[in-house]
Amino acid sequence: MIEYEIHGPKSQELSLKRVVLALQENRFPQAVLIDGAAGIGKKKLAIELMQALLCTHPEKRPCGKCFGCKSALAPEVAEQWLIPLKAEEAKAKTAEEMTSRSKSTSVEEFTSSYAKKILENPYAIDYLPPESIISIDLVRALNKKFTLRSPTARCVIIAEAERMNTEAANAFLKTLEEVPDNTYFILTTPSKDLLLETIRSRCSSIHLQTWTDEEIKYEFQKQFSREISPDNLGLCLGSFGRAIFFDEYIESTSSLAVSFITLAYEKRYSDLFLLLQQAGSKIELDSALLLLDVLSFLLVDITRAQANLPLRLPETFSKIPVSLLEHTSPKSVQIALNKVQETSKILAGRSTSIMMTLQTLAIKLFDGEL
Ligand SMILES: [Zn+2]
């Protein structure tokens, strides 16, 4: 019997054991859907599965050395990836359509460049622009490749499958209805509820759990040779990808969040607007959403401190003035929290000015508070 080995944190052990068993018993499904929070290793698992499925070692898979194993780790093999693209990238010519003198970038090259980023850091949560989608053209190109039979195993990773628009999803459904022999589709998504029911029902589901604090601490130390900050550990919510992302931004965002909450509480709006304007050039959608994330956690921490519970952001929380903590009722904190969450939704809808939305939040945050 061929032995399979798939790696992952202990909190995902149950799901991984099921996967290994299916591989060993030679009944691995031809279409699987891996779901779970962003940054917990869905793409990492997808890559390992692709290696295991393409590996030809007679005893131990993935061996890491054979042609199949190596091709799974080669971003230039673009047909192994279906990755959401920006509209202008998806409109590019295919390699087949290009003339040898053409200097423009092909669809395959765009796909490979994203695949390269994923292979370099499969936990990354910010490798894709928010507007990228899986369009019908990308799915049609994929379908075309599977009209011919193949003597060897083929595997395609469909990253962020929820970004398929309806047209694309319906086209992909046709492929799923009759997956060619020797072909495996591995879809990843942060939430399978975002996919069409018809697609979900044709895929076997693998749900991945978030990591424990200990697992995050261990992996962070291993990758960065230093400890993760206590605030980042609280903010990342068991997602290693979020931890990597926050590591870069947590310091500046935390200090802005403390000023925001303090100045809003003291109703020093002109000082707050000035501060936002100074940070202005740096405040883009991602950083504004991150600021709101930190604000929510700080508000939750106010309630947690009042109830003597451990804090999520101990370092940042310690910078909030005591008067604010003493004079804020749990109810007003809850109201403020709702306002922050509403603001996140408004910003994510991207129809308003970021600066104005943040200013409105500042004025409303402790509305009615003494
Ligand atoms: Zn191999």
PDB file of N, CA and C and ligand atoms in Angstrom, residues 51-52 54-57 60-70, ligand 1:
ATOM      1  N   GLN A  51       0.332  17.758  -4.797  1.00  0.00           N
ATOM      2  CA  GLN A  51       1.575  16.960  -4.827  1.00  0.00           C
ATOM      3  C   GLN A  51       1.273  15.480  -4.627  1.00  0.00           C
ATOM      4  N   ALA A  52       0.457  15.198  -3.612  1.00  0.00           N
ATOM      5  CA  ALA A  52       0.139  13.789  -3.305  1.00  0.00           C
ATOM      6  C   ALA A  52      -0.541  13.115  -4.493  1.00  0.00           C
ATOM      7  N   LEU A  54      -0.354  14.029  -7.741  1.00  0.00           N
ATOM      8  CA  LEU A  54       0.480  13.954  -8.946  1.00  0.00           C
ATOM      9  C   LEU A  54       1.717  13.087  -8.748  1.00  0.00           C
ATOM     10  N   CYS A  55       2.051  12.805  -7.483  1.00  0.00           N
ATOM     11  CA  CYS A  55       3.272  12.059  -7.176  1.00  0.00           C
ATOM     12  C   CYS A  55       3.167  10.630  -7.740  1.00  0.00           C
ATOM     13  N   THR A  56       4.302  10.131  -8.221  1.00  0.00           N
ATOM     14  CA  THR A  56       4.298   8.777  -8.800  1.00  0.00           C
ATOM     15  C   THR A  56       5.194   7.816  -8.012  1.00  0.00           C
ATOM     16  N   HIS A  57       5.654   8.242  -6.857  1.00  0.00           N
ATOM     17  CA  HIS A  57       6.509   7.371  -6.047  1.00  0.00           C
ATOM     18  C   HIS A  57       5.728   6.099  -5.671  1.00  0.00           C
ATOM     19  N   LYS A  60       5.873   6.082  -1.032  1.00  0.00           N
ATOM     20  CA  LYS A  60       5.620   7.190  -0.110  1.00  0.00           C
ATOM     21  C   LYS A  60       5.288   8.465  -0.886  1.00  0.00           C
ATOM     22  N   ARG A  61       4.101   9.013  -0.681  1.00  0.00           N
ATOM     23  CA  ARG A  61       3.691  10.210  -1.413  1.00  0.00           C
ATOM     24  C   ARG A  61       3.221  11.296  -0.445  1.00  0.00           C
ATOM     25  N   PRO A  62       3.495  12.578  -0.746  1.00  0.00           N
ATOM     26  CA  PRO A  62       4.342  13.048  -1.830  1.00  0.00           C
ATOM     27  C   PRO A  62       5.823  12.862  -1.501  1.00  0.00           C
ATOM     28  N   CYS A  63       6.590  12.471  -2.499  1.00  0.00           N
ATOM     29  CA  CYS A  63       8.014  12.200  -2.271  1.00  0.00           C
ATOM     30  C   CYS A  63       8.824  13.483  -2.355  1.00  0.00           C
ATOM     31  N   GLY A  64       8.295  14.475  -3.076  1.00  0.00           N
ATOM     32  CA  GLY A  64       9.004  15.755  -3.199  1.00  0.00           C
ATOM     33  C   GLY A  64      10.056  15.754  -4.288  1.00  0.00           C
ATOM     34  N   LYS A  65      10.278  14.595  -4.909  1.00  0.00           N
ATOM     35  CA  LYS A  65      11.390  14.519  -5.864  1.00  0.00           C
ATOM     36  C   LYS A  65      10.954  14.200  -7.288  1.00  0.00           C
ATOM     37  N   CYS A  66       9.832  13.539  -7.441  1.00  0.00           N
ATOM     38  CA  CYS A  66       9.450  13.086  -8.785  1.00  0.00           C
ATOM     39  C   CYS A  66       8.943  14.267  -9.630  1.00  0.00           C
ATOM     40  N   PHE A  67       8.695  14.000 -10.893  1.00  0.00           N
ATOM     41  CA  PHE A  67       8.236  15.038 -11.814  1.00  0.00           C
ATOM     42  C   PHE A  67       6.907  15.638 -11.336  1.00  0.00           C
ATOM     43  N   GLY A  68       5.979  14.772 -10.896  1.00  0.00           N
ATOM     44  CA  GLY A  68       4.666  15.232 -10.429  1.00  0.00           C
ATOM     45  C   GLY A  68       4.789  16.167  -9.245  1.00  0.00           C
ATOM     46  N   CYS A  69       5.588  15.767  -8.261  1.00  0.00           N
ATOM     47  CA  CYS A  69       5.782  16.590  -7.069  1.00  0.00           C
ATOM     48  C   CYS A  69       6.357  17.944  -7.432  1.00  0.00           C
ATOM     49  N   LYS A  70       7.342  17.932  -8.328  1.00  0.00           N
ATOM     50  CA  LYS A  70       7.994  19.191  -8.697  1.00  0.00           C
ATOM     51  C   LYS A  70       7.054  20.090  -9.481  1.00  0.00           C
TER      52      LYS A  70
HETATM   53 ZN    ZN B   1       6.617  12.566  -5.883  1.00  0.00          ZN
END
